[in-house]
Short mmCIF file of C-alpha atoms and ligand atoms in Angstrom, two decimals:
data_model
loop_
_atom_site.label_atom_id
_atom_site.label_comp_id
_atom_site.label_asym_id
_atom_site.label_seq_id
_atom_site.Cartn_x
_atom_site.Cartn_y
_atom_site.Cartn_z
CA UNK P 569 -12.44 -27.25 -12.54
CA UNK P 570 -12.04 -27.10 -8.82
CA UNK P 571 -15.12 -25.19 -6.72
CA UNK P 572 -13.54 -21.66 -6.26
CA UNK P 573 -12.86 -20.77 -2.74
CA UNK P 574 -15.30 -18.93 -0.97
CA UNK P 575 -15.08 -15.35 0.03
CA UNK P 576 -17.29 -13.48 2.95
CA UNK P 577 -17.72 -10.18 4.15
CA UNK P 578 -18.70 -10.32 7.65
CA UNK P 579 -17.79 -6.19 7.89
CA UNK P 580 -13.97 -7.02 6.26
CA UNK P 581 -12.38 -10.11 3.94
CA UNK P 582 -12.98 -13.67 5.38
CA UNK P 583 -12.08 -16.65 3.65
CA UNK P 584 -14.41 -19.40 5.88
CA UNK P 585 -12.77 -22.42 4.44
CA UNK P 586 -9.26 -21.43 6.16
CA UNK P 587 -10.67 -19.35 8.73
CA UNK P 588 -8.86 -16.95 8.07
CA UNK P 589 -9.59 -12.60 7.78
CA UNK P 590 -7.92 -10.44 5.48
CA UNK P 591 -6.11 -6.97 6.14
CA UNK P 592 -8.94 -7.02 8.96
CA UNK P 593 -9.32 -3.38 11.23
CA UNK P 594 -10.24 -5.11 14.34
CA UNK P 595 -8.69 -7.92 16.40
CA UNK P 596 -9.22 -11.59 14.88
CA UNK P 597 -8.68 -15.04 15.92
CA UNK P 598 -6.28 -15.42 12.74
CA UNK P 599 -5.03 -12.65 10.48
CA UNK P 600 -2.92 -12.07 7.32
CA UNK P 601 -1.54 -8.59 7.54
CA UNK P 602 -0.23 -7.44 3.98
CA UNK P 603 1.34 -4.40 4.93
CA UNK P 604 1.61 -2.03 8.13
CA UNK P 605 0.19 1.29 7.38
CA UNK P 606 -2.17 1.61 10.20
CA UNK P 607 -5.62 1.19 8.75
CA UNK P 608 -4.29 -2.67 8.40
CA UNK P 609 -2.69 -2.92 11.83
CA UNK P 610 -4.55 -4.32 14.65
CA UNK P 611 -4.01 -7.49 17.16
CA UNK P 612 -4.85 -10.51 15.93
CA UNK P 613 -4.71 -14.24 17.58
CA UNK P 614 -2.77 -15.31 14.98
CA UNK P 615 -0.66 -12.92 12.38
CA UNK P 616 -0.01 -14.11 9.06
CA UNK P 617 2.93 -11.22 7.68
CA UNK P 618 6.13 -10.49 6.54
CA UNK P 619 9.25 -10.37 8.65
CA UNK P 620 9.83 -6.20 7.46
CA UNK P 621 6.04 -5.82 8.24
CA UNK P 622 5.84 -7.65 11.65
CA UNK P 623 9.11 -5.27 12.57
CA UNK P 624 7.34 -2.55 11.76
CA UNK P 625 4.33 -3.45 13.70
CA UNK P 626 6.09 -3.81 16.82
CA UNK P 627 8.01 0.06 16.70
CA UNK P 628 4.09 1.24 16.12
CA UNK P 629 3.25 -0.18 19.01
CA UNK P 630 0.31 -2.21 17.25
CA UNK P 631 2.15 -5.93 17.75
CA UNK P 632 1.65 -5.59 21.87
CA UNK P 633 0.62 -8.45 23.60
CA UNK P 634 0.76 -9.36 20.23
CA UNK P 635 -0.57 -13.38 19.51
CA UNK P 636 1.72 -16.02 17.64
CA UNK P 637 3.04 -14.02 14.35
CA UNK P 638 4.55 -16.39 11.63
CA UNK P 639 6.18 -14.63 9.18
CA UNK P 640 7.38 -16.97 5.99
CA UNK P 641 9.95 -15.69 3.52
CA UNK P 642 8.55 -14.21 0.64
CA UNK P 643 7.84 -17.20 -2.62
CA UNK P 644 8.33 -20.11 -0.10
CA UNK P 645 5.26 -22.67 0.27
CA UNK P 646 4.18 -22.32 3.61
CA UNK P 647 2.17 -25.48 4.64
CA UNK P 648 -0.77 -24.53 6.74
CA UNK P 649 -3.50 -27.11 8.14
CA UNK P 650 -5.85 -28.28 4.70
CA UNK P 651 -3.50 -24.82 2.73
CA UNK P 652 -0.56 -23.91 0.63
CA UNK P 653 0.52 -20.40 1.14
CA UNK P 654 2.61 -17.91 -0.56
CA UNK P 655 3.62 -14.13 0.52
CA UNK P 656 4.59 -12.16 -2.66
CA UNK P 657 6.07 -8.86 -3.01
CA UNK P 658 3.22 -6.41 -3.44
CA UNK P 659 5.46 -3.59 -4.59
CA UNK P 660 3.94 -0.53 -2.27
CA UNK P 661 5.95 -0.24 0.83
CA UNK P 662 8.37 -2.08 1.89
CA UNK P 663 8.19 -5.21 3.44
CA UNK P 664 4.66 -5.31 1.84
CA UNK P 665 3.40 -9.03 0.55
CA UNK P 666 0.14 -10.54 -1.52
CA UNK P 667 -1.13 -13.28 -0.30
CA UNK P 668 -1.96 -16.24 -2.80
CA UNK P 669 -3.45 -19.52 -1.40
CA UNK P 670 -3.80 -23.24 -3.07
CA UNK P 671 -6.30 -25.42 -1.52
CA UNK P 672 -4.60 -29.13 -1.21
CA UNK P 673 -7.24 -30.82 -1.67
CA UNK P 674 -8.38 -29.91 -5.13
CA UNK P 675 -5.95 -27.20 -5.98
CA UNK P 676 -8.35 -24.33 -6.27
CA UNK P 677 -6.18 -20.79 -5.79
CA UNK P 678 -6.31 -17.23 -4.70
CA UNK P 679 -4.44 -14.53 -4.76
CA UNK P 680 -5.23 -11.53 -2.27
CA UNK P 681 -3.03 -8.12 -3.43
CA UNK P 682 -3.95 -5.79 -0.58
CA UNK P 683 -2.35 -2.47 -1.49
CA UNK P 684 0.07 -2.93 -4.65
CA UNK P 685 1.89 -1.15 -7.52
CA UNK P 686 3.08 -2.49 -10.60
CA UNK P 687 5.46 -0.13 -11.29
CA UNK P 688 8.99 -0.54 -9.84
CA UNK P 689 9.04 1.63 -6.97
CA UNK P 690 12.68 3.03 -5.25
CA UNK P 691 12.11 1.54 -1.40
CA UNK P 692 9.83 -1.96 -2.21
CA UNK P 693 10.27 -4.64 -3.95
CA UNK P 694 9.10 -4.86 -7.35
CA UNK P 695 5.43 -6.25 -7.48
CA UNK P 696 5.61 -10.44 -8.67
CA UNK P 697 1.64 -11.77 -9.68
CA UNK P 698 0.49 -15.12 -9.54
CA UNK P 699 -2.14 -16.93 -11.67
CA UNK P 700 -5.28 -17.65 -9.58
CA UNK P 701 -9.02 -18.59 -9.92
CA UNK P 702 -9.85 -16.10 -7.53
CA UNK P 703 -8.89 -12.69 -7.28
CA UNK P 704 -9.32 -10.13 -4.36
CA UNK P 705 -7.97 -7.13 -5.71
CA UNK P 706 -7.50 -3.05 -4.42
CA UNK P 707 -9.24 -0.88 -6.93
CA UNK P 708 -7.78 2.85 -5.01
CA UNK P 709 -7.68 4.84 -8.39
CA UNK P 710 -9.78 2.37 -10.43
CA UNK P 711 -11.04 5.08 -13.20
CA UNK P 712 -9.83 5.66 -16.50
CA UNK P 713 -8.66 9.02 -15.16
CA UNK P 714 -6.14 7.88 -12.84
CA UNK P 715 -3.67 7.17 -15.20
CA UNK P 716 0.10 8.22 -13.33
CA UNK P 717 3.06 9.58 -15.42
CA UNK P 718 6.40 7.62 -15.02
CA UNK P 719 7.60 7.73 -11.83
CA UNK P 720 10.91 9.10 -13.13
CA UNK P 721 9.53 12.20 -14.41
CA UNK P 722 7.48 12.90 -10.88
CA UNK P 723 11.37 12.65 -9.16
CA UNK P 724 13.13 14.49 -11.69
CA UNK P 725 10.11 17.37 -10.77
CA UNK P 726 10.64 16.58 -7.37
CA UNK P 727 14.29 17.24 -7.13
CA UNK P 728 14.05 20.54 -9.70
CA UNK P 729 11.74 21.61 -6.84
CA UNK P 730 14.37 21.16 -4.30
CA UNK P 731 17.42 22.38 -6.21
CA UNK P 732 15.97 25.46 -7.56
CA UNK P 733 14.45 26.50 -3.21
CA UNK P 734 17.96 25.84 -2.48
CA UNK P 735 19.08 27.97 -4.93
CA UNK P 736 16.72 30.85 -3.94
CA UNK P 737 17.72 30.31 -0.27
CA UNK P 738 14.53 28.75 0.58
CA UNK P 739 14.05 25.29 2.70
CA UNK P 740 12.15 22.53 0.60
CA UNK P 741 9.67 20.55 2.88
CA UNK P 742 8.77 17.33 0.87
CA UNK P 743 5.54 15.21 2.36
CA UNK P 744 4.88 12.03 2.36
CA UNK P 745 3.80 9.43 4.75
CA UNK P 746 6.30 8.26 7.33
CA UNK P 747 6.01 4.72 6.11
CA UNK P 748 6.32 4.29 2.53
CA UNK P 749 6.77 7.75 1.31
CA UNK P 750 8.98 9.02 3.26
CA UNK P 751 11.56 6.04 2.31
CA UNK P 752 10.84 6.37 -0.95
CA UNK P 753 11.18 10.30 -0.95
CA UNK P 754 14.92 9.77 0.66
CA UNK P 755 16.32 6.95 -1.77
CA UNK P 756 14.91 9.19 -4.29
CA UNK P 757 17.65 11.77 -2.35
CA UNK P 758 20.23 9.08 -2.09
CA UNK P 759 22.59 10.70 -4.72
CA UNK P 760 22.37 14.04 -4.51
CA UNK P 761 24.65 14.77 -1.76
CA UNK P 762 22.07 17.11 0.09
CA UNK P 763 21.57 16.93 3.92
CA UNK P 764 17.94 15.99 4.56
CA UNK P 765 16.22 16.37 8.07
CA UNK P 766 13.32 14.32 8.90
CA UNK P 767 10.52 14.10 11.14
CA UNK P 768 11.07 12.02 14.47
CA UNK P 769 7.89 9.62 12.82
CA UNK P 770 9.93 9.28 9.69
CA UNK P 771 13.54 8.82 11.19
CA UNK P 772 11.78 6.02 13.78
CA UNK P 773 10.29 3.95 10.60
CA UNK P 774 13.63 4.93 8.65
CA UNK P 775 15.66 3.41 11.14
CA UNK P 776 13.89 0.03 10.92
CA UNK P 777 13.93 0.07 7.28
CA UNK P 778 17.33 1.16 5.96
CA UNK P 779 19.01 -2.56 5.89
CA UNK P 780 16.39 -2.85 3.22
CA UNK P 781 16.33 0.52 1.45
CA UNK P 782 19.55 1.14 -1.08
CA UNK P 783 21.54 4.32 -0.54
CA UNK P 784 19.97 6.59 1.41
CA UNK P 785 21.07 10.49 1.71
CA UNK P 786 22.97 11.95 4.83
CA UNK P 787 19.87 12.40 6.89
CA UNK P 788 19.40 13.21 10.90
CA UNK P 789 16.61 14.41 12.90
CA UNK P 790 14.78 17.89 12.33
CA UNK P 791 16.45 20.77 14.68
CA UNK P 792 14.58 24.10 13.79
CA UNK P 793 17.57 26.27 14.22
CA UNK P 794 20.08 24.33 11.82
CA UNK P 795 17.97 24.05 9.14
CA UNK P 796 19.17 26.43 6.99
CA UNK P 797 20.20 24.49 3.33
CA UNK P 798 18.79 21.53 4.32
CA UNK P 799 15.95 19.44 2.72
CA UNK P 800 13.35 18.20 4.94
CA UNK P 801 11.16 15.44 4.51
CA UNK P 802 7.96 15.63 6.85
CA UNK P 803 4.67 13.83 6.95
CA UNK P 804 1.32 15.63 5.38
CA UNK P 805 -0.83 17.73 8.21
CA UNK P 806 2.73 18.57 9.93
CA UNK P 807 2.80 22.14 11.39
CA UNK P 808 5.40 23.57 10.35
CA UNK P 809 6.13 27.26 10.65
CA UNK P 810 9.76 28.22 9.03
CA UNK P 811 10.65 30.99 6.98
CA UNK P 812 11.29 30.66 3.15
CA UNK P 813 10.23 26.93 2.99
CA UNK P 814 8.31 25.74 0.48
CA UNK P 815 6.11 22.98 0.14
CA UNK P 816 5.50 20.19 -1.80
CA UNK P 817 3.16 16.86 -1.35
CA UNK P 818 3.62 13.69 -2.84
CA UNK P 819 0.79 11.40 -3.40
CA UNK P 820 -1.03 9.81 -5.87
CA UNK P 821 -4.01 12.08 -4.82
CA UNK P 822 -1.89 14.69 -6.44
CA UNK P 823 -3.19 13.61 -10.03
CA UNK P 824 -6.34 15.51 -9.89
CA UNK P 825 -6.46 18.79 -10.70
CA UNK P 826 -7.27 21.00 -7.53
CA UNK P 827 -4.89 18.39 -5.14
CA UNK P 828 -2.58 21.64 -4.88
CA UNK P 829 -5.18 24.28 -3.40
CA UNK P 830 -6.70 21.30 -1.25
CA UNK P 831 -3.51 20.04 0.36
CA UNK P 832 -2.20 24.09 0.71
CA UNK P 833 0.64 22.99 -0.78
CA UNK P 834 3.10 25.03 -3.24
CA UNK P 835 3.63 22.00 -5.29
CA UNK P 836 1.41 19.08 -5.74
CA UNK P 837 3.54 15.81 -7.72
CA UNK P 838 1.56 12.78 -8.14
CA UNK P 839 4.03 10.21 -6.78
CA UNK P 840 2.09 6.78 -5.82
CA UNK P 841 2.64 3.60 -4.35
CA UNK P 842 -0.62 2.18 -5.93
CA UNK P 843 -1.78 0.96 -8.71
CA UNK P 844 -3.35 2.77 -11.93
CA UNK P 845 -6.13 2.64 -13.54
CA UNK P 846 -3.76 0.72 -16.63
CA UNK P 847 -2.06 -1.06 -13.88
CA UNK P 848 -5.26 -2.59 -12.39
CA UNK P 849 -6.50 -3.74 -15.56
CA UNK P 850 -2.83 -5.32 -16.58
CA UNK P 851 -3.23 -7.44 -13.15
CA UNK P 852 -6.32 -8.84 -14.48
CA UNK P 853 -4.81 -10.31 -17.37
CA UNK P 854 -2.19 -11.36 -15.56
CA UNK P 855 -3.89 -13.11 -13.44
CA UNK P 856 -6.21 -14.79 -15.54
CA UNK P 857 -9.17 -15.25 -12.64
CA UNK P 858 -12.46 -16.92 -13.23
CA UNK P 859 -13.97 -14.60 -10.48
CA UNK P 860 -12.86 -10.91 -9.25
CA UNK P 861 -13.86 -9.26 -5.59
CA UNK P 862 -12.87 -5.61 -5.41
CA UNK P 863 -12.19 -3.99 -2.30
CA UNK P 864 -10.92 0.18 -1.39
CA UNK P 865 -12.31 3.20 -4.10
CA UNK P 866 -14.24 2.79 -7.34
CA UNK P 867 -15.32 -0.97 -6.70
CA UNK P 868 -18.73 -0.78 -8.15
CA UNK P 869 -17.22 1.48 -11.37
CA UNK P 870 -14.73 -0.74 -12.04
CA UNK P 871 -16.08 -4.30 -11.23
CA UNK P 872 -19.07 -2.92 -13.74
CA UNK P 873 -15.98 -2.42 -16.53
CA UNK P 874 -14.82 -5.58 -15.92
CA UNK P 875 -18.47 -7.32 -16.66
CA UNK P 876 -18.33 -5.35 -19.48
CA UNK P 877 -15.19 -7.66 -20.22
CA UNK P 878 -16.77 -10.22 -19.71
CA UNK P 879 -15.43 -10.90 -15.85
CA UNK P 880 -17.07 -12.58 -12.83
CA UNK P 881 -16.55 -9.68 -11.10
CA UNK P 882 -18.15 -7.95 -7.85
CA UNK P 883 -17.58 -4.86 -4.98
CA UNK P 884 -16.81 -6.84 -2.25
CA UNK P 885 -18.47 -5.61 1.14
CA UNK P 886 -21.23 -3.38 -0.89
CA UNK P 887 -23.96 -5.86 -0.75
CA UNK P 888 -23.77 -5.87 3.19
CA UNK P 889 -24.16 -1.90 2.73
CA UNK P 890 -27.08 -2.47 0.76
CA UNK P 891 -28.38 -4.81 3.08
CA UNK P 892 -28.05 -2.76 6.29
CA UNK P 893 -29.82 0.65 4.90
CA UNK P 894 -33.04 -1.69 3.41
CA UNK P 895 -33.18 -3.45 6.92
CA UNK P 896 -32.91 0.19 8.43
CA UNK P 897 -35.99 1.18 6.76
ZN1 LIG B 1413 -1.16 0.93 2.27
#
């Protein structure tokens, strides 16, 4: 069996070998960028993403005086220096990719998820996994309590929500994140023949997206005095003052019990475009990995399970923690 490849954290994901930082949050020499929510987005040498993802980065302003961004079609082998490299759909927004690397030389492999779903989302692609001996994976909602209902049933609540405001001459607000949410929120919309307005933050990401989303409702920008029987989709935190509207968030967050009170929301649906607990463990037998890192939420709970299991697997980026507060003292 081929050494695995090595994996640092030097405060965020290096693979050494390549040279080569992961999802990092401040400018690199050389960069894979999985996705484009903003935590990931930052200028980088050399960018490593999807074509959707480096579009994206440019209307938020992040891919200025942007570097050299190469952005290979998703499944094609991407030769690169001593490196074979494949982007695969990730299944949580769209236009995001994993990133799984073979090392020429001896064949050794690794497949990086960033954020990911499993499930079949409305506005992504659907999630494809690759076997590899090393996995870096996102453990978000990795406890046996995050377990999310069908996605179905959250949209069939979703739109009962908005038919029945309508109905009482109210205005359903929907939230969700401008990117990601908010697409998936509006092909969720895409047959019901119901205007929507969105926020100018959603309808600039919207625009950039829709060659890539399916059908998407009748939708135009928010205008506070024509609102009246039309549904609006908005991002979280928004300020918005109207009469009769009701509110409802959608995020995974919504899964535990007091999400309603916290988010001051009317309605609290636990829509999400990561994985579950179930989900998280189905990737690891999918994968079939000889060692795990876990990065994002219950690392240390879950990488403990998987010893349990009888896994190679660590919290990646903890031990520097634990480093830094026993050299502080
Ligand atoms: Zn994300």
């Amino acid at each position: 069996m081929p050494p695995l490849i090595e994996v640092t954290h030097p405060r965020g994901i290096y693979l050494p070998e390549a040279d080569l930082w992961l999802d990092p949050h401040f400018g690199r020499e050389r960069a894979f960028v999985s996705h484009a929510h903003s935590d990931h987005v930052a200028r980088h040498g050399l960018t490593i993403c999807t074509e959707i993802t480096h579009q994206l980065m440019v209307v938020r302003k992040a891919a200025k005086k942007a570097g050299i961004v190469v952005s290979p079609q998703m499944r094609e082998v991407f030769e690169w220096e001593g490196w074979k490299i494949r982007l695969l759909p990730a299944g949580h927004i769209t236009g995001s990719a994993m990133l799984h690397l073979t090392r020429k030389i001896d064949g050794a492999t690794l497949l990086y998820t960033g954020d990911y779903k499993l499930r079949q989302g409305l506005s992504a692609e659907r999630c494809e996994l690759m076997q590899a001996d090393t996995l870096i994976m996102e453990t978000t909602f990795g406890l046996p309590k995050y377990h999310f209902p069908p996605a179905e049933d959250v949209i069939a609540q979703m739109l009962a929500f908005v038919r029945d405001t309508l109905r009482d001459g109210g205005i359903p607000v929907l939230l969700g994140y401008s990117l990601g949410k908010a697409q998936e929120i509006l092909c969720a919309l895409g047959d019901e023949g119901l205007p929507v307005m969105v926020h100018p933050s959603v309808a600039q990401i919207t625009e950039v997206l829709a060659p890539h989303l399916g059908k998407l409702p009748q939708w135009r920008l928010f205008k506070a005095d024509e609102v009246t029987g039309h549904v609006l989709v908005f991002p979280p935190g928004s300020k918005l003052e109207l009469p009769k509207m009701r509110t409802a968030m959608l995020s995974g967050w919504a899964i535990q019990a007091s999400a309603k009170y916290r988010y001051g929301v009317d309605l609290a649906l636990p829509l999400s475009d990561h994985a579950d607990y179930p989900e998280l463990h189905e990737t690891v037998e999918m994968v079939k990995p000889r060692r795990i890192y876990l990065v994002h939420g219950s690392t240390r709970e879950f990488a403990a399970e998987l010893r349990l299991r009888g896994y190679d697997a660590r919290a990646l980026g903890k031990e520097d923690q634990l480093e830094l507060s026993l050299s502080a003292h």
